[in-house]
mmCIF file of C-alpha atoms in Angstrom:
data_model
loop_
_atom_site.group_PDB
_atom_site.id
_atom_site.type_symbol
_atom_site.label_atom_id
_atom_site.label_comp_id
_atom_site.label_asym_id
_atom_site.label_seq_id
_atom_site.Cartn_x
_atom_site.Cartn_y
_atom_site.Cartn_z
ATOM 1 C CA MET A 1 -29.340 32.142 -4.617
ATOM 2 C CA LYS A 2 -27.249 34.208 -7.219
ATOM 3 C CA SER A 3 -27.561 34.358 -10.634
ATOM 4 C CA PHE A 4 -28.768 30.932 -12.534
ATOM 5 C CA ASP A 5 -27.062 28.855 -9.972
ATOM 6 C CA PHE A 6 -29.936 26.280 -9.370
ATOM 7 C CA VAL A 7 -29.600 25.502 -13.082
ATOM 8 C CA LEU A 8 -25.563 25.516 -12.334
ATOM 9 C CA LYS A 9 -25.963 23.048 -9.663
ATOM 10 C CA ARG A 10 -27.725 20.344 -12.002
ATOM 11 C CA PHE A 11 -25.910 20.705 -15.091
ATOM 12 C CA SER A 12 -22.223 20.387 -15.870
ATOM 13 C CA ASN A 13 -20.881 24.111 -16.432
ATOM 14 C CA ASP A 14 -19.650 22.858 -19.756
ATOM 15 C CA HIS A 15 -23.034 22.645 -21.079
ATOM 16 C CA VAL A 16 -24.686 26.126 -19.103
ATOM 17 C CA ASP A 17 -21.649 28.024 -19.703
ATOM 18 C CA ARG A 18 -22.150 28.658 -23.472
ATOM 19 C CA TRP A 19 -26.054 29.612 -23.181
ATOM 20 C CA MET A 20 -25.033 32.243 -20.753
ATOM 21 C CA ASP A 21 -24.218 36.115 -21.583
ATOM 22 C CA VAL A 22 -23.697 38.740 -19.189
ATOM 23 C CA ILE A 23 -25.377 42.064 -21.547
ATOM 24 C CA GLU A 24 -24.888 45.872 -20.718
ATOM 25 C CA VAL A 25 -28.377 47.146 -21.159
ATOM 26 C CA LYS A 26 -27.888 51.122 -20.782
ATOM 27 C CA LYS A 27 -30.011 53.820 -19.276
ATOM 28 C CA GLY A 28 -33.285 54.457 -21.751
ATOM 29 C CA GLN A 29 -32.230 50.964 -23.844
ATOM 30 C CA LEU A 30 -35.135 47.946 -24.188
ATOM 31 C CA LEU A 31 -34.368 44.553 -23.077
ATOM 32 C CA VAL A 32 -37.426 43.424 -24.198
ATOM 33 C CA SER A 33 -39.728 44.985 -26.483
ATOM 34 C CA GLN A 34 -43.358 44.622 -26.671
ATOM 35 C CA GLY A 35 -44.524 41.486 -29.101
ATOM 36 C CA GLN A 36 -40.889 40.134 -29.078
ATOM 37 C CA LYS A 37 -40.359 36.584 -29.534
ATOM 38 C CA LEU A 38 -39.930 35.313 -25.523
ATOM 39 C CA THR A 39 -36.366 33.311 -25.642
ATOM 40 C CA HIS A 40 -34.216 34.375 -22.822
ATOM 41 C CA LEU A 41 -34.668 34.311 -19.126
ATOM 42 C CA PHE A 42 -32.627 37.347 -16.969
ATOM 43 C CA PHE A 43 -31.005 38.208 -13.490
ATOM 44 C CA VAL A 44 -30.289 41.214 -13.076
ATOM 45 C CA GLU A 45 -26.868 41.881 -11.376
ATOM 46 C CA SER A 46 -27.325 45.871 -11.392
ATOM 47 C CA GLY A 47 -29.633 48.199 -11.985
ATOM 48 C CA ILE A 48 -33.719 49.125 -12.290
ATOM 49 C CA LEU A 49 -35.951 47.832 -15.133
ATOM 50 C CA ARG A 50 -39.585 48.714 -15.403
ATOM 51 C CA GLU A 51 -41.792 46.551 -17.127
ATOM 52 C CA TYR A 52 -44.725 48.277 -18.902
ATOM 53 C CA HIS A 53 -47.294 47.679 -21.703
ATOM 54 C CA GLN A 54 -47.926 50.120 -24.037
ATOM 55 C CA GLU A 55 -51.568 50.730 -25.352
ATOM 56 C CA GLY A 56 -52.339 53.740 -27.819
ATOM 57 C CA GLU A 57 -50.855 56.961 -26.480
ATOM 58 C CA GLY A 58 -51.175 55.626 -23.309
ATOM 59 C CA GLU A 59 -48.738 53.246 -21.126
ATOM 60 C CA PHE A 60 -49.094 51.890 -17.761
ATOM 61 C CA THR A 61 -46.150 50.129 -15.654
ATOM 62 C CA ASN A 62 -46.719 46.346 -14.208
ATOM 63 C CA SER A 63 -43.409 46.107 -12.397
ATOM 64 C CA PHE A 64 -39.892 47.039 -11.833
ATOM 65 C CA ILE A 65 -36.820 44.660 -12.178
ATOM 66 C CA PHE A 66 -33.492 45.277 -9.685
ATOM 67 C CA GLU A 67 -30.384 43.511 -8.829
ATOM 68 C CA GLY A 68 -30.770 40.679 -7.560
ATOM 69 C CA ASN A 69 -34.117 39.428 -9.031
ATOM 70 C CA TYR A 70 -35.135 37.552 -12.091
ATOM 71 C CA TYR A 71 -37.270 38.759 -15.168
ATOM 72 C CA LEU A 72 -38.565 34.993 -16.049
ATOM 73 C CA THR A 73 -41.942 36.197 -18.243
ATOM 74 C CA GLY A 74 -40.640 33.920 -20.864
ATOM 75 C CA PHE A 75 -40.732 30.794 -19.451
ATOM 76 C CA TYR A 76 -42.908 28.401 -20.806
ATOM 77 C CA PHE A 77 -41.370 25.683 -22.112
ATOM 78 C CA GLY A 78 -41.747 24.531 -25.804
ATOM 79 C CA ALA A 79 -44.117 27.818 -26.377
ATOM 80 C CA HIS A 80 -43.138 30.638 -28.665
ATOM 81 C CA LEU A 81 -44.660 33.539 -26.820
ATOM 82 C CA ARG A 82 -44.282 36.973 -27.509
ATOM 83 C CA SER A 83 -43.981 39.396 -24.667
ATOM 84 C CA SER A 84 -47.187 41.717 -23.508
ATOM 85 C CA PHE A 85 -44.321 44.199 -22.001
ATOM 86 C CA THR A 86 -41.593 46.138 -22.741
ATOM 87 C CA VAL A 87 -38.574 46.363 -20.414
ATOM 88 C CA GLU A 88 -36.799 49.357 -20.513
ATOM 89 C CA ALA A 89 -33.090 49.787 -18.644
ATOM 90 C CA LEU A 90 -34.223 52.885 -15.618
ATOM 91 C CA GLU A 91 -30.666 53.082 -15.277
ATOM 92 C CA ASP A 92 -27.519 51.597 -16.727
ATOM 93 C CA SER A 93 -28.025 47.631 -15.804
ATOM 94 C CA LYS A 94 -25.779 44.415 -15.823
ATOM 95 C CA ILE A 95 -27.902 41.386 -16.970
ATOM 96 C CA ILE A 96 -27.335 38.081 -17.235
ATOM 97 C CA SER A 97 -29.180 36.280 -20.145
ATOM 98 C CA PHE A 98 -29.734 32.318 -20.211
ATOM 99 C CA SER A 99 -31.179 31.475 -23.561
ATOM 100 C CA MET A 100 -34.102 28.692 -23.183
ATOM 101 C CA VAL A 101 -32.643 26.961 -25.882
ATOM 102 C CA PHE A 102 -30.442 24.985 -23.855
ATOM 103 C CA PHE A 103 -33.360 23.003 -22.433
ATOM 104 C CA GLN A 104 -34.530 22.038 -25.747
ATOM 105 C CA GLU A 105 -31.038 21.536 -27.410
ATOM 106 C CA TRP A 106 -30.086 18.927 -24.947
ATOM 107 C CA ASP A 107 -31.307 15.376 -24.335
ATOM 108 C CA LEU A 108 -31.278 16.342 -20.557
ATOM 109 C CA GLU A 109 -32.896 13.819 -17.827
ATOM 110 C CA PRO A 110 -36.122 14.367 -17.328
ATOM 111 C CA ARG A 111 -36.052 14.502 -13.197
ATOM 112 C CA LEU A 112 -33.360 17.307 -13.437
ATOM 113 C CA LEU A 113 -35.748 19.111 -16.179
ATOM 114 C CA LEU A 114 -38.616 18.998 -14.000
ATOM 115 C CA GLU A 115 -36.322 19.987 -10.696
ATOM 116 C CA VAL A 116 -35.299 23.333 -12.509
ATOM 117 C CA PHE A 117 -38.750 24.029 -14.267
ATOM 118 C CA LYS A 118 -40.059 24.100 -10.710
ATOM 119 C CA GLU A 119 -37.326 26.443 -9.568
ATOM 120 C CA ILE A 120 -38.145 28.898 -11.756
ATOM 121 C CA SER A 121 -41.936 28.235 -11.437
ATOM 122 C CA MET A 122 -41.309 29.073 -7.866
ATOM 123 C CA LEU A 123 -39.307 32.340 -8.348
ATOM 124 C CA LYS A 124 -41.735 33.403 -11.281
ATOM 125 C CA TYR A 125 -44.646 32.865 -8.579
ATOM 126 C CA GLN A 126 -42.829 34.519 -5.681
ATOM 127 C CA TYR A 127 -42.402 37.474 -7.870
ATOM 128 C CA ASN A 128 -45.638 38.216 -9.317
ATOM 129 C CA LEU A 129 -46.966 37.534 -5.782
ATOM 130 C CA GLN A 130 -44.721 40.682 -4.321
ATOM 131 C CA TRP A 131 -46.380 42.914 -6.972
ATOM 132 C CA LYS A 132 -49.810 41.870 -6.644
ATOM 133 C CA LEU A 133 -49.986 42.197 -3.212
ATOM 134 C CA ILE A 134 -48.922 45.824 -3.768
ATOM 135 C CA ASN A 135 -51.723 46.556 -6.719
ATOM 136 C CA GLY A 136 -54.322 44.532 -4.082
ATOM 137 C CA LYS A 137 -53.995 47.585 -1.712
ATOM 138 C CA LYS A 138 -57.664 50.018 -2.519
ATOM 139 C CA LEU A 139 -55.723 53.176 -1.476
ATOM 140 C CA PHE A 140 -53.159 54.722 -2.935
ATOM 141 C CA LEU A 141 -51.203 55.662 0.150
ATOM 142 C CA GLU A 142 -51.877 51.937 1.371
ATOM 143 C CA LYS A 143 -49.867 50.876 -1.917
ATOM 144 C CA TRP A 144 -47.388 53.564 -1.409
ATOM 145 C CA GLU A 145 -46.230 52.429 1.942
ATOM 146 C CA SER A 146 -46.540 48.869 0.855
ATOM 147 C CA PHE A 147 -44.163 49.687 -1.844
ATOM 148 C CA LYS A 148 -41.893 51.508 0.255
ATOM 149 C CA GLN A 149 -41.585 48.958 3.010
ATOM 150 C CA GLY A 150 -40.959 45.939 0.358
ATOM 151 C CA TYR A 151 -38.689 48.146 -1.137
ATOM 152 C CA PRO A 152 -37.160 50.738 1.141
ATOM 153 C CA ALA A 153 -34.349 51.953 -1.119
ATOM 154 C CA LEU A 154 -35.764 51.493 -4.854
ATOM 155 C CA TRP A 155 -38.563 54.067 -4.951
ATOM 156 C CA ILE A 156 -36.171 56.865 -4.278
ATOM 157 C CA ARG A 157 -34.101 55.735 -7.759
ATOM 158 C CA ILE A 158 -37.198 55.499 -10.132
ATOM 159 C CA PRO A 159 -38.317 58.347 -11.949
ATOM 160 C CA GLN A 160 -41.521 59.805 -10.576
ATOM 161 C CA LYS A 161 -43.433 59.835 -14.000
ATOM 162 C CA HIS A 162 -42.857 56.054 -13.933
ATOM 163 C CA LEU A 163 -43.784 55.780 -10.406
ATOM 164 C CA ALA A 164 -47.127 57.175 -10.886
ATOM 165 C CA THR A 165 -48.226 55.086 -13.824
ATOM 166 C CA PHE A 166 -47.292 51.798 -11.766
ATOM 167 C CA PHE A 167 -49.788 53.654 -9.244
ATOM 168 C CA ASN A 168 -52.461 54.487 -11.782
ATOM 169 C CA VAL A 169 -51.966 58.267 -10.827
ATOM 170 C CA THR A 170 -50.446 61.670 -12.320
ATOM 171 C CA PRO A 171 -46.699 62.632 -11.429
ATOM 172 C CA GLN A 172 -48.580 65.776 -10.333
ATOM 173 C CA TYR A 173 -50.615 64.015 -7.599
ATOM 174 C CA ILE A 174 -47.118 62.354 -6.416
ATOM 175 C CA SER A 175 -45.749 65.529 -6.032
ATOM 176 C CA LYS A 176 -48.499 67.323 -4.064
ATOM 177 C CA LEU A 177 -48.731 64.493 -1.602
ATOM 178 C CA LYS A 178 -44.848 65.135 -1.367
ATOM 179 C CA ALA A 179 -45.310 68.819 -0.928
ATOM 180 C CA GLU A 180 -47.773 67.933 1.692
ATOM 181 C CA ARG A 181 -45.132 65.454 3.405
ATOM 182 C CA LYS A 182 -47.588 62.431 3.180
ATOM 183 C CA LEU A 183 -45.360 60.439 1.172
#
């Protein structure tokens, strides 16, 4: 399934198209800031983004979002939530943005809305589950192998310092393991 096809197949394109935008996010730019009101769903057409939480001087990486994946953290119909995370582009990225206002401004058939919300919920669940399966491992090397197997071409493109914050280790530790050929 590409982009927001699951929405397009249920509603006419005339209604949906005006709620979608293609945005370019340059390396280092933010897609979402921590504390920002969540109003859009996102699909990554190309690039890699990092979802992280900042607390004081420290930060930890929660997950990585890359081509072919959705960023649906803002999906809570009717709620006015603020993001717990910042989402930053790790490389130039092309994103399709879909405004949640679409679901609030149109008099839409409840059955169709329910189908779309079920689809979004399932996508969000699958995405979160993938990252929880990696983080659920106790040992760093098990997490690392799980990450590499799940995302074989991704880990090479992510800066080591961000991988370190995801795995809760230092960049030096990753360098040491690479030097020892354990990674």
